[in-house]
């Protein structure tokens, strides 16, 4: 028998052992083997990285002698955008489509889960997920926007990102709290901005496509395809897909399908018009938690939407954007006893934004508005409606080496009246590669329709709403320092604190159904450390650790689903022949799942390892790649939600082909 070892780390409970967090010497050996699996084929690269290519040097010299025209302008604009994100007081991380493709992410959930300080807990049915930033717990819900419009929340304030195909995603940006006011209401715990792809103007008609197939454990099968074409100044992107899984637990089967189109056109006056449409359908069983299984529960979830956006500029200093949208949701919910309930919702809205900067580029002003109307009809709770109006303004001033941002927003709804929000941020460039950032924010979150009445992603056997909820009032601040190295490597240390009043948390009742309730006062505070470094050519290491302390002041207990420690490590490698390898470790300390911190319902600490192999290939002169993803490589027995055990070791393999 391998003896347990005691770990003495501030913030862990006394006596916590390696067995209690599910990490033992056997796991460490397995992890080292995983690391060797990545590093083994790699030869020493230090000498290669220092060797200069004579041809490349000649090319650079010739390029330097060539007059720079259009490319220089594009490069300068790109650098300005990156520089703004880098120096802005808000804590921001992002990933573009190029990196997503290189790392072969299959869903938007996987992209977010890989980002520093972001955790994703998937729902048991595959519908919706709980997303938390910096450990979650005491800061409300995370706002998710697609092209500037908010997505509806579901069970436990989760969102369904599975309805967004990877083929249409251009970039995902995470704003850690306090988020800037222009993102809109509901961002007290941070915001996730998903930007969809837009084509590039082409002188001649061009077209291309991509086919993605995959199969894996528990009857998993996926087939997705996309096709894009450009002509003159118009672009069209079509994407469709189908997925099936049998699932490991009884009644966890699922079938899903999606279709979307993105069209955009640039007029002669350089005004860009975009129209996007999406449709998603899922039929799935609801297995329920182990303490309340529902082997006969079922849901049919249907969702569609249409968006339009117009972007342009007036003069050299003013940009504008106008948008309108509408979507519907249709949910047929069958309980374990056969009773049926329907949820129909419809929302429409629109808004606009202007962005002004002076000719010197040291002053910027962003102003905008958003109007949204929601209508809901649910069998159990009846008809409800909400109209929201939001106005915001944000001013940025740059006076080297400082950047100061000030923002304010006012939100009005017909059911909760007026709600204010504001933030203040300052960044200080201590030296060219050393930045200090601090920000302070206040916001009010309105309970969602899902929290008030009935969520769209939760079975009626497991979760219900609470029409007596109050709005959340949340204040947060951060203070951080960032040191940048060469080759996009950096190290960041951030201290944070959030104070909440009337925080909305779910609590299980005697009937085993979870309902949201308000916590009068709560807080969380902690430190986040991020380290990203390129070890050599084709080899990089990402590390992130979040330590936090939380308290529900109503009872002196810890907040639910708020582990003291969250750790994430990712090692990426690219071999000479183009093979890409990736391994990741995630570890979490013990966390409680209820307001009373019941030991019997606690999730003990655990660690899990995933790995990827992506091999480029050519078939009939078509480029592509084959891939193998291994999840929960150590086959750890854990639960991310109480009563919903992980499926254990599983895999998915497939083929991506470009044409």
XYZ file of C-alpha atoms in Angstrom:
659
model
C 0.000 0.000 0.000
C 1.339 3.397 -0.931
C 1.413 5.689 2.121
C -0.436 8.983 1.880
C 1.521 12.210 2.141
C 0.412 15.372 3.917
C 0.492 18.638 1.987
C 0.882 21.879 3.919
C -0.400 24.655 1.666
C -2.094 27.842 2.947
C -5.822 27.685 2.241
C -6.099 23.873 2.290
C -7.882 22.297 5.210
C -5.621 20.816 7.920
C -4.725 17.207 7.334
C -5.498 17.253 3.621
C -3.605 14.413 1.983
C -2.684 13.431 -1.504
C -5.297 10.688 -1.383
C -7.954 13.269 -0.434
C -7.246 15.331 -3.528
C -6.936 12.147 -5.568
C -3.234 12.693 -6.388
C -0.897 9.891 -5.363
C 2.603 8.821 -6.451
C 1.104 6.474 -9.047
C -0.649 9.454 -10.651
C 2.576 11.449 -10.588
C 4.386 8.626 -12.400
C 1.562 8.431 -14.954
C 1.695 12.180 -15.465
C 5.455 12.039 -15.989
C 4.943 9.310 -18.580
C 2.420 11.567 -20.293
C 4.974 14.372 -20.325
C 7.584 12.004 -21.747
C 5.029 10.967 -24.368
C 5.131 14.571 -25.561
C 8.791 15.331 -25.000
C 10.254 11.988 -26.050
C 10.301 12.444 -29.833
C 11.608 15.995 -29.556
C 15.292 16.490 -30.223
C 17.335 19.271 -28.709
C 16.248 22.512 -30.393
C 18.404 25.126 -28.758
C 21.029 25.061 -31.485
C 18.381 25.063 -34.226
C 16.624 28.051 -32.702
C 19.862 30.030 -32.775
C 20.835 29.065 -36.340
C 19.896 31.633 -38.921
C 18.575 30.702 -42.325
C 20.628 32.520 -45.005
C 17.703 32.509 -47.402
C 15.440 33.941 -44.760
C 18.002 36.663 -44.050
C 18.199 37.499 -47.726
C 14.427 37.645 -47.920
C 14.292 39.973 -44.947
C 16.900 42.223 -46.476
C 15.034 42.392 -49.767
C 11.813 43.078 -47.912
C 13.403 45.922 -45.998
C 14.454 47.527 -49.305
C 10.922 47.278 -50.716
C 8.673 50.298 -50.133
C 5.941 49.408 -47.605
C 2.432 50.285 -48.708
C -0.727 48.312 -47.799
C 0.892 45.580 -45.712
C 2.498 48.154 -43.446
C -0.883 49.760 -42.728
C -2.467 46.388 -41.924
C 0.414 45.476 -39.623
C 0.295 48.783 -37.789
C -3.480 48.479 -37.212
C -3.084 44.904 -35.961
C -0.327 45.960 -33.562
C -2.464 48.844 -32.272
C -5.300 46.443 -31.427
C -2.972 43.997 -29.664
C -1.281 46.856 -27.831
C -4.646 48.218 -26.641
C -5.721 44.844 -25.232
C -2.306 44.374 -23.670
C -2.172 47.757 -21.905
C -5.875 48.253 -21.065
C -6.617 48.058 -17.308
C -9.075 45.170 -17.765
C -7.746 41.636 -17.330
C -8.348 40.031 -20.728
C -7.370 36.719 -22.375
C -8.322 35.603 -25.870
C -7.866 32.896 -28.503
C -8.316 33.237 -32.258
C -9.533 30.759 -34.875
C -5.981 29.920 -35.965
C -4.982 28.617 -32.542
C -8.321 26.841 -32.128
C -7.714 24.995 -35.402
C -4.107 24.171 -34.527
C -5.177 22.686 -31.200
C -8.211 20.991 -32.789
C -10.847 22.072 -30.293
C -14.130 20.329 -31.022
C -16.451 22.659 -29.074
C -16.401 26.170 -27.648
C -16.518 24.610 -24.167
C -13.094 23.043 -24.796
C -11.630 26.397 -25.850
C -12.822 28.112 -22.663
C -11.698 25.241 -20.454
C -8.137 25.662 -21.771
C -7.953 29.394 -20.973
C -6.214 30.585 -17.790
C -8.574 31.124 -14.867
C -11.649 29.750 -16.672
C -13.432 26.549 -15.603
C -16.289 24.784 -17.380
C -18.571 22.239 -15.726
C -20.623 20.413 -18.327
C -24.254 19.462 -17.743
C -25.146 15.792 -17.455
C -27.334 15.808 -20.562
C -24.821 17.796 -22.608
C -27.179 20.769 -22.497
C -25.626 23.834 -20.977
C -22.590 24.262 -18.756
C -21.651 26.291 -15.710
C -18.781 28.630 -16.541
C -16.753 30.248 -13.774
C -13.853 32.702 -13.836
C -11.234 32.787 -11.063
C -12.732 29.947 -9.082
C -16.379 30.992 -9.290
C -18.417 30.965 -6.118
C -19.308 34.471 -5.006
C -19.547 36.777 -7.987
C -22.797 36.063 -9.789
C -23.054 34.682 -13.305
C -20.771 35.008 -16.309
C -22.175 36.952 -19.261
C -21.807 35.242 -22.646
C -22.209 37.321 -25.800
C -22.179 36.268 -29.437
C -21.348 39.173 -31.739
C -22.396 41.569 -28.993
C -25.748 40.046 -28.040
C -26.262 38.102 -24.787
C -27.083 34.393 -24.760
C -29.903 33.122 -22.573
C -28.968 31.250 -19.399
C -30.362 27.889 -18.306
C -29.979 25.492 -15.403
C -27.793 26.861 -12.562
C -27.127 29.958 -14.730
C -25.465 27.745 -17.349
C -25.313 28.530 -21.052
C -25.462 26.246 -24.061
C -22.411 26.895 -26.231
C -22.856 23.569 -28.005
C -25.275 25.315 -30.366
C -22.398 27.444 -31.751
C -20.406 25.460 -34.360
C -16.636 25.811 -34.154
C -16.414 26.476 -37.900
C -18.014 29.927 -37.544
C -16.045 31.157 -34.505
C -13.416 33.784 -35.280
C -12.273 34.647 -31.761
C -13.189 34.094 -28.114
C -12.257 36.782 -25.593
C -12.637 36.451 -21.826
C -12.999 39.610 -19.721
C -12.223 38.835 -16.107
C -14.144 40.795 -13.448
C -14.763 43.630 -13.153
C -15.802 43.646 -16.817
C -16.137 46.933 -18.760
C -19.629 48.451 -18.758
C -20.002 48.437 -22.557
C -20.391 44.649 -22.518
C -23.820 45.085 -20.943
C -25.703 43.959 -17.813
C -25.068 40.570 -16.224
C -21.251 40.584 -16.314
C -20.476 40.746 -12.588
C -18.479 37.486 -12.716
C -16.833 38.394 -16.020
C -17.843 38.129 -19.641
C -17.121 35.918 -22.636
C -17.297 37.561 -26.052
C -17.593 35.188 -29.017
C -16.980 36.779 -32.398
C -18.086 34.918 -35.521
C -16.209 34.851 -38.788
C -16.472 37.463 -41.494
C -15.113 36.919 -44.980
C -12.437 38.882 -46.787
C -13.043 40.767 -49.996
C -11.705 39.006 -53.080
C -11.175 40.278 -56.628
C -12.143 36.896 -58.075
C -14.681 34.358 -56.829
C -13.166 31.883 -54.378
C -14.583 29.038 -52.328
C -13.333 26.519 -49.803
C -14.707 24.016 -47.347
C -13.884 21.817 -44.382
C -15.261 18.428 -43.322
C -14.874 17.167 -39.754
C -15.734 13.649 -38.606
C -15.263 11.998 -35.240
C -16.173 8.848 -33.331
C -15.424 7.725 -29.821
C -16.422 6.189 -26.529
C -20.019 5.485 -25.504
C -21.396 5.547 -29.042
C -20.165 9.022 -29.903
C -20.343 10.102 -33.533
C -19.977 13.592 -35.022
C -20.162 14.902 -38.578
C -19.675 18.621 -39.264
C -19.014 20.593 -42.414
C -18.574 24.183 -43.497
C -18.295 25.936 -46.858
C -17.424 29.549 -47.568
C -17.359 31.527 -50.769
C -16.353 35.089 -51.658
C -17.179 37.167 -54.699
C -16.449 40.822 -55.274
C -17.107 42.300 -51.829
C -19.548 39.670 -50.567
C -18.920 36.579 -48.449
C -21.057 33.619 -47.446
C -20.296 30.967 -44.833
C -22.512 27.909 -44.337
C -22.071 25.375 -41.537
C -24.054 22.292 -40.556
C -23.538 19.257 -38.381
C -24.998 16.216 -36.630
C -23.931 14.455 -33.441
C -24.989 11.368 -31.513
C -23.913 9.657 -28.316
C -25.313 6.731 -26.341
C -23.834 7.921 -23.053
C -22.424 5.894 -20.180
C -25.256 6.262 -17.666
C -28.771 5.044 -18.265
C -30.891 7.554 -20.219
C -27.955 9.825 -21.145
C -28.308 9.381 -24.912
C -28.409 12.436 -27.129
C -28.969 13.447 -30.763
C -28.241 16.984 -31.951
C -28.056 18.927 -35.193
C -27.283 22.481 -36.235
C -27.264 24.767 -39.258
C -26.006 28.329 -39.607
C -25.188 30.914 -42.239
C -23.107 34.105 -42.123
C -23.356 36.620 -44.966
C -21.608 39.960 -45.207
C -21.053 42.597 -47.853
C -18.987 45.755 -48.039
C -20.594 48.611 -49.958
C -18.804 51.156 -52.106
C -18.959 53.616 -49.206
C -17.073 51.024 -47.046
C -20.129 50.227 -44.940
C -20.195 46.572 -43.863
C -23.529 44.720 -43.653
C -23.766 41.353 -41.895
C -26.658 38.903 -41.580
C -26.320 35.739 -39.482
C -28.786 32.939 -38.861
C -28.570 29.908 -36.576
C -30.730 26.864 -35.873
C -30.140 24.122 -33.318
C -32.100 20.994 -32.339
C -31.452 18.432 -29.609
C -33.293 15.330 -28.413
C -31.794 13.893 -25.249
C -32.499 11.855 -22.162
C -32.161 13.248 -18.632
C -30.429 10.692 -16.422
C -30.621 12.892 -13.327
C -28.227 12.843 -10.363
C -27.350 9.605 -8.634
C -29.415 10.635 -5.581
C -32.516 11.250 -7.749
C -32.235 9.245 -11.004
C -34.800 9.826 -13.767
C -34.442 6.946 -16.251
C -37.544 7.992 -18.216
C -37.164 11.802 -18.369
C -36.625 13.372 -21.793
C -36.249 16.769 -23.468
C -36.593 18.143 -26.978
C -34.806 21.489 -27.270
C -35.117 23.719 -30.329
C -33.544 27.131 -30.805
C -33.191 29.550 -33.712
C -32.087 33.118 -34.234
C -31.422 35.842 -36.788
C -29.012 38.779 -36.396
C -28.192 41.802 -38.533
C -25.332 44.252 -38.054
C -24.215 47.376 -39.919
C -20.752 48.821 -39.325
C -19.195 51.931 -40.802
C -17.372 55.141 -40.058
C -17.883 58.865 -40.374
C -14.747 60.852 -40.997
C -11.403 59.734 -39.613
C -12.304 59.641 -35.930
C -15.812 58.137 -35.572
C -16.926 54.523 -36.047
C -20.492 53.292 -35.586
C -22.321 49.988 -35.297
C -26.055 49.201 -35.504
C -27.549 45.800 -34.723
C -30.899 44.031 -34.515
C -31.715 40.470 -33.482
C -34.455 38.004 -32.704
C -34.567 34.412 -31.514
C -36.922 31.725 -30.227
C -36.657 28.728 -27.910
C -39.028 25.769 -27.802
C -38.562 23.176 -25.054
C -40.666 20.062 -24.576
C -39.918 18.599 -21.151
C -41.128 15.102 -20.220
C -40.746 14.201 -16.542
C -39.833 10.771 -15.189
C -43.526 10.054 -14.486
C -44.589 11.030 -18.011
C -45.946 14.488 -17.223
C -45.181 17.086 -19.901
C -44.345 20.775 -19.700
C -43.560 23.198 -22.502
C -41.411 26.308 -22.410
C -41.723 28.786 -25.279
C -39.685 31.973 -25.339
C -39.201 34.698 -27.903
C -36.901 37.698 -27.735
C -36.164 40.642 -30.003
C -33.902 43.607 -29.634
C -31.560 46.089 -31.149
C -29.018 48.719 -30.340
C -26.201 50.865 -31.526
C -22.747 52.018 -30.544
C -20.367 54.773 -31.556
C -16.634 54.830 -31.000
C -14.752 58.132 -31.179
C -11.060 58.875 -30.822
C -9.202 62.127 -31.349
C -6.545 62.568 -34.011
C -3.736 62.270 -31.472
C -5.114 58.882 -30.399
C -4.878 59.631 -26.668
C -8.600 60.076 -25.979
C -11.385 57.624 -26.784
C -15.125 57.634 -26.108
C -17.481 54.703 -26.478
C -21.256 55.188 -26.159
C -24.096 52.824 -26.867
C -27.568 51.537 -26.132
C -29.378 48.199 -26.141
C -33.108 47.457 -26.061
C -34.358 43.912 -25.553
C -37.802 42.369 -25.081
C -38.365 38.797 -23.830
C -41.617 36.850 -23.704
C -41.901 33.472 -21.960
C -44.783 31.009 -21.702
C -44.228 27.994 -19.436
C -46.762 25.318 -18.540
C -46.044 25.397 -14.794
C -45.491 29.134 -14.251
C -47.544 30.842 -16.963
C -46.716 33.842 -19.165
C -44.073 36.456 -18.341
C -42.375 39.297 -20.180
C -39.459 41.656 -19.644
C -38.321 44.762 -21.482
C -34.825 46.034 -20.810
C -33.168 49.287 -21.843
C -29.473 49.854 -21.288
C -27.330 52.965 -21.878
C -23.567 53.063 -21.420
C -20.595 55.369 -21.900
C -16.893 54.676 -21.464
C -14.025 57.151 -21.700
C -10.359 56.233 -22.123
C -7.479 58.662 -21.637
C -3.866 57.866 -22.451
C -1.059 59.903 -20.954
C 2.146 57.881 -21.011
C 2.887 55.813 -19.082
C -0.720 55.713 -17.790
C -4.042 54.641 -19.312
C -7.199 55.615 -17.412
C -10.683 54.248 -18.170
C -13.994 55.419 -16.696
C -17.353 53.871 -17.498
C -20.989 54.120 -16.413
C -24.132 52.245 -17.391
C -27.795 52.548 -16.502
C -30.171 49.594 -16.969
C -33.954 49.716 -16.727
C -36.388 46.798 -16.801
C -40.149 46.792 -16.377
C -39.986 44.198 -13.566
C -36.974 45.439 -11.530
C -36.843 49.170 -12.371
C -33.456 50.971 -12.504
C -30.057 49.321 -11.972
C -26.758 51.277 -12.088
C -23.269 50.030 -12.972
C -19.843 51.592 -13.259
C -16.134 50.848 -13.378
C -12.791 52.601 -13.110
C -9.458 51.271 -14.336
C -5.817 52.342 -14.451
C -2.781 50.763 -16.093
C 0.788 51.904 -15.538
C 3.679 50.884 -17.789
C 6.489 50.687 -15.251
C 8.917 49.771 -18.024
C 8.483 48.468 -21.619
C 7.894 44.864 -20.495
C 6.359 45.445 -17.064
C 2.740 46.556 -16.502
C 0.646 47.267 -13.430
C -3.147 47.125 -13.772
C -5.938 47.876 -11.322
C -9.705 48.180 -11.735
C -12.828 48.656 -9.624
C -16.403 47.903 -10.623
C -19.978 47.827 -9.355
C -22.936 46.187 -11.052
C -26.463 44.937 -10.391
C -27.571 41.604 -11.848
C -31.226 40.897 -12.508
C -32.434 37.325 -11.960
C -32.849 35.603 -15.312
C -36.176 34.138 -16.414
C -34.646 30.712 -15.850
C -33.872 31.585 -12.230
C -37.271 33.195 -11.633
C -39.451 30.628 -13.329
C -38.149 27.569 -15.150
C -34.773 27.119 -16.886
C -34.591 25.931 -20.470
C -31.726 23.481 -19.809
C -32.957 21.832 -16.605
C -35.410 18.953 -16.232
C -38.546 19.707 -14.195
C -37.608 16.673 -12.045
C -34.399 18.361 -10.889
C -34.671 22.154 -10.864
C -37.297 24.879 -10.527
C -37.340 28.669 -10.436
C -38.003 31.117 -7.604
C -40.196 34.139 -8.489
C -39.269 35.903 -5.211
C -35.591 36.434 -6.053
C -33.953 39.847 -5.575
C -31.378 41.373 -7.871
C -27.695 40.817 -7.032
C -25.505 43.802 -6.076
C -21.819 43.134 -6.611
C -18.632 45.152 -6.095
C -15.257 43.828 -7.269
C -11.683 45.023 -7.664
C -8.374 43.682 -8.953
C -4.720 44.663 -8.707
C -2.187 42.917 -10.881
C 1.265 43.079 -12.385
C 2.354 41.523 -15.681
C 5.874 40.817 -16.903
C 6.266 40.132 -20.625
C 9.039 38.102 -22.179
C 9.974 37.390 -25.762
C 7.901 35.193 -28.100
C 4.558 36.083 -26.450
C 5.648 34.636 -23.123
C 4.521 36.350 -19.932
C 3.916 36.000 -16.206
C 0.996 37.626 -14.385
C 0.096 37.953 -10.710
C -3.356 39.314 -9.783
C -5.059 39.875 -6.428
C -8.874 40.105 -6.474
C -11.871 40.551 -4.182
C -15.630 40.494 -4.702
C -18.350 41.524 -2.244
C -21.914 40.465 -3.003
C -25.322 41.281 -1.605
C -28.340 39.080 -2.386
C -26.108 36.638 -4.261
C -28.174 33.980 -6.067
C -27.195 30.402 -5.144
C -29.010 27.102 -5.721
C -30.101 24.996 -2.748
C -31.550 21.480 -2.752
C -34.805 20.992 -0.876
C -36.268 17.973 0.911
C -37.910 17.007 -2.393
C -34.391 16.801 -3.976
C -35.256 19.661 -6.342
C -32.817 22.584 -6.552
C -34.146 26.127 -6.340
C -32.275 29.461 -6.393
C -32.185 31.535 -3.210
C -30.634 34.861 -2.229
C -27.633 34.986 0.116
C -27.772 38.262 2.050
C -24.012 38.918 2.137
C -21.037 37.017 0.754
C -17.477 37.637 -0.355
C -14.520 35.997 -2.005
C -10.904 37.043 -2.342
C -7.758 35.477 -3.665
C -4.764 35.474 -5.963
C -4.373 34.259 -9.542
C -0.975 33.405 -11.031
C -0.517 32.790 -14.762
C 2.695 31.735 -16.483
C 3.011 31.213 -20.220
C 6.418 30.414 -21.644
C 7.921 29.048 -24.844
C 10.553 26.518 -23.820
C 11.964 26.208 -27.326
C 11.005 25.902 -30.935
C 7.658 24.122 -31.062
C 7.430 23.632 -27.291
C 5.441 25.736 -24.801
C 4.127 25.495 -21.253
C 1.042 27.211 -19.765
C 0.437 27.292 -16.005
C -2.417 28.835 -14.023
C -3.243 28.666 -10.337
C -6.145 30.334 -8.526
C -6.283 30.471 -4.729
C -9.402 31.898 -3.137
C -11.156 32.192 0.203
C -14.944 32.576 0.346
C -17.609 33.119 2.973
C -21.374 33.174 3.156
C -21.875 35.753 5.912
C -25.410 34.489 6.562
C -24.073 31.288 8.149
C -20.274 31.672 8.215
C -19.836 28.799 5.744
C -17.950 28.621 2.462
C -19.756 29.357 -0.783
C -20.800 26.368 -2.857
C -18.752 25.232 -5.851
C -15.849 27.476 -4.843
C -12.691 25.361 -4.384
C -9.857 26.994 -2.461
C -7.380 25.930 -5.134
C -7.703 25.434 -8.885
C -4.634 24.473 -10.905
C -4.177 24.037 -14.641
C -1.064 23.048 -16.641
C -0.808 22.557 -20.411
C 2.229 21.361 -22.347
C 2.158 21.783 -26.140
C 4.643 20.463 -28.675
C 5.065 20.452 -32.439
C 7.428 17.957 -34.048
C 9.517 18.576 -37.145
C 7.155 16.582 -39.376
C 4.203 18.701 -38.191
C 2.701 16.382 -35.577
C 1.133 18.363 -32.730
C 0.961 16.938 -29.210
C -0.745 18.360 -26.161
C -1.222 17.244 -22.575
C -3.090 19.044 -19.801
C -3.493 18.562 -16.066
C -6.345 20.036 -14.025
C -6.540 19.799 -10.244
C -9.117 21.101 -7.755
C -9.222 21.044 -3.965
C -12.267 19.992 -1.958
C -15.452 22.008 -2.535
C -18.917 22.018 -1.040
C -22.040 21.775 -3.176
C -24.655 23.190 -0.815
C -25.098 26.297 1.309
C -24.768 24.360 4.595
C -21.423 22.771 3.585
C -22.676 19.245 4.196
C -19.689 16.872 4.253
C -21.694 14.031 2.730
C -22.430 16.203 -0.315
C -18.917 17.630 -0.728
C -16.832 16.962 -3.837
C -13.403 15.831 -2.720
C -10.340 17.184 -4.476
C -9.314 15.508 -7.699
C -6.894 15.764 -10.605
C -7.441 14.724 -14.197
C -5.173 14.477 -17.252
C -6.114 14.850 -20.936
C -3.963 14.374 -24.050
C -4.152 15.060 -27.802
C -2.335 13.836 -30.907
C -2.923 15.684 -34.197
C -1.203 14.402 -37.353
C -1.312 16.370 -40.660
C -2.054 14.318 -43.768
C -2.769 14.708 -47.495
C -5.517 12.772 -49.279
C -5.879 13.201 -53.056
C -3.976 16.488 -52.841
C -6.305 17.670 -50.104
C -4.777 18.797 -46.825
C -6.184 17.546 -43.577
C -5.372 15.901 -40.299
C -6.251 12.888 -38.204
C -6.588 13.297 -34.474
C -6.937 11.398 -31.221
C -8.207 13.018 -28.014
C -7.919 11.169 -24.691
C -10.023 12.472 -21.814
C -9.545 11.572 -18.157
C -6.464 9.571 -19.069
C -5.997 8.349 -15.480
C -9.652 7.231 -15.302
C -10.219 9.221 -12.133
C -13.502 8.769 -10.280
C -14.843 12.275 -9.602
C -17.855 14.548 -10.054
C -17.893 18.111 -11.292
C -21.493 18.445 -10.019
C -22.780 16.627 -6.960
C -24.556 13.458 -8.081
C -23.207 13.601 -11.644
C -20.110 11.367 -11.872
C -17.665 11.844 -14.721
C -17.770 9.201 -17.458
C -14.170 8.208 -16.736
C -11.589 7.444 -19.403
C -12.864 8.060 -22.922
C -11.576 8.960 -26.338
C -12.601 10.506 -29.621
C -10.729 10.164 -32.903
C -11.489 11.510 -36.334
C -10.527 13.207 -39.565
C -10.518 16.860 -40.643
C -10.311 17.449 -44.387
C -10.009 20.738 -46.299
C -11.282 21.129 -49.851
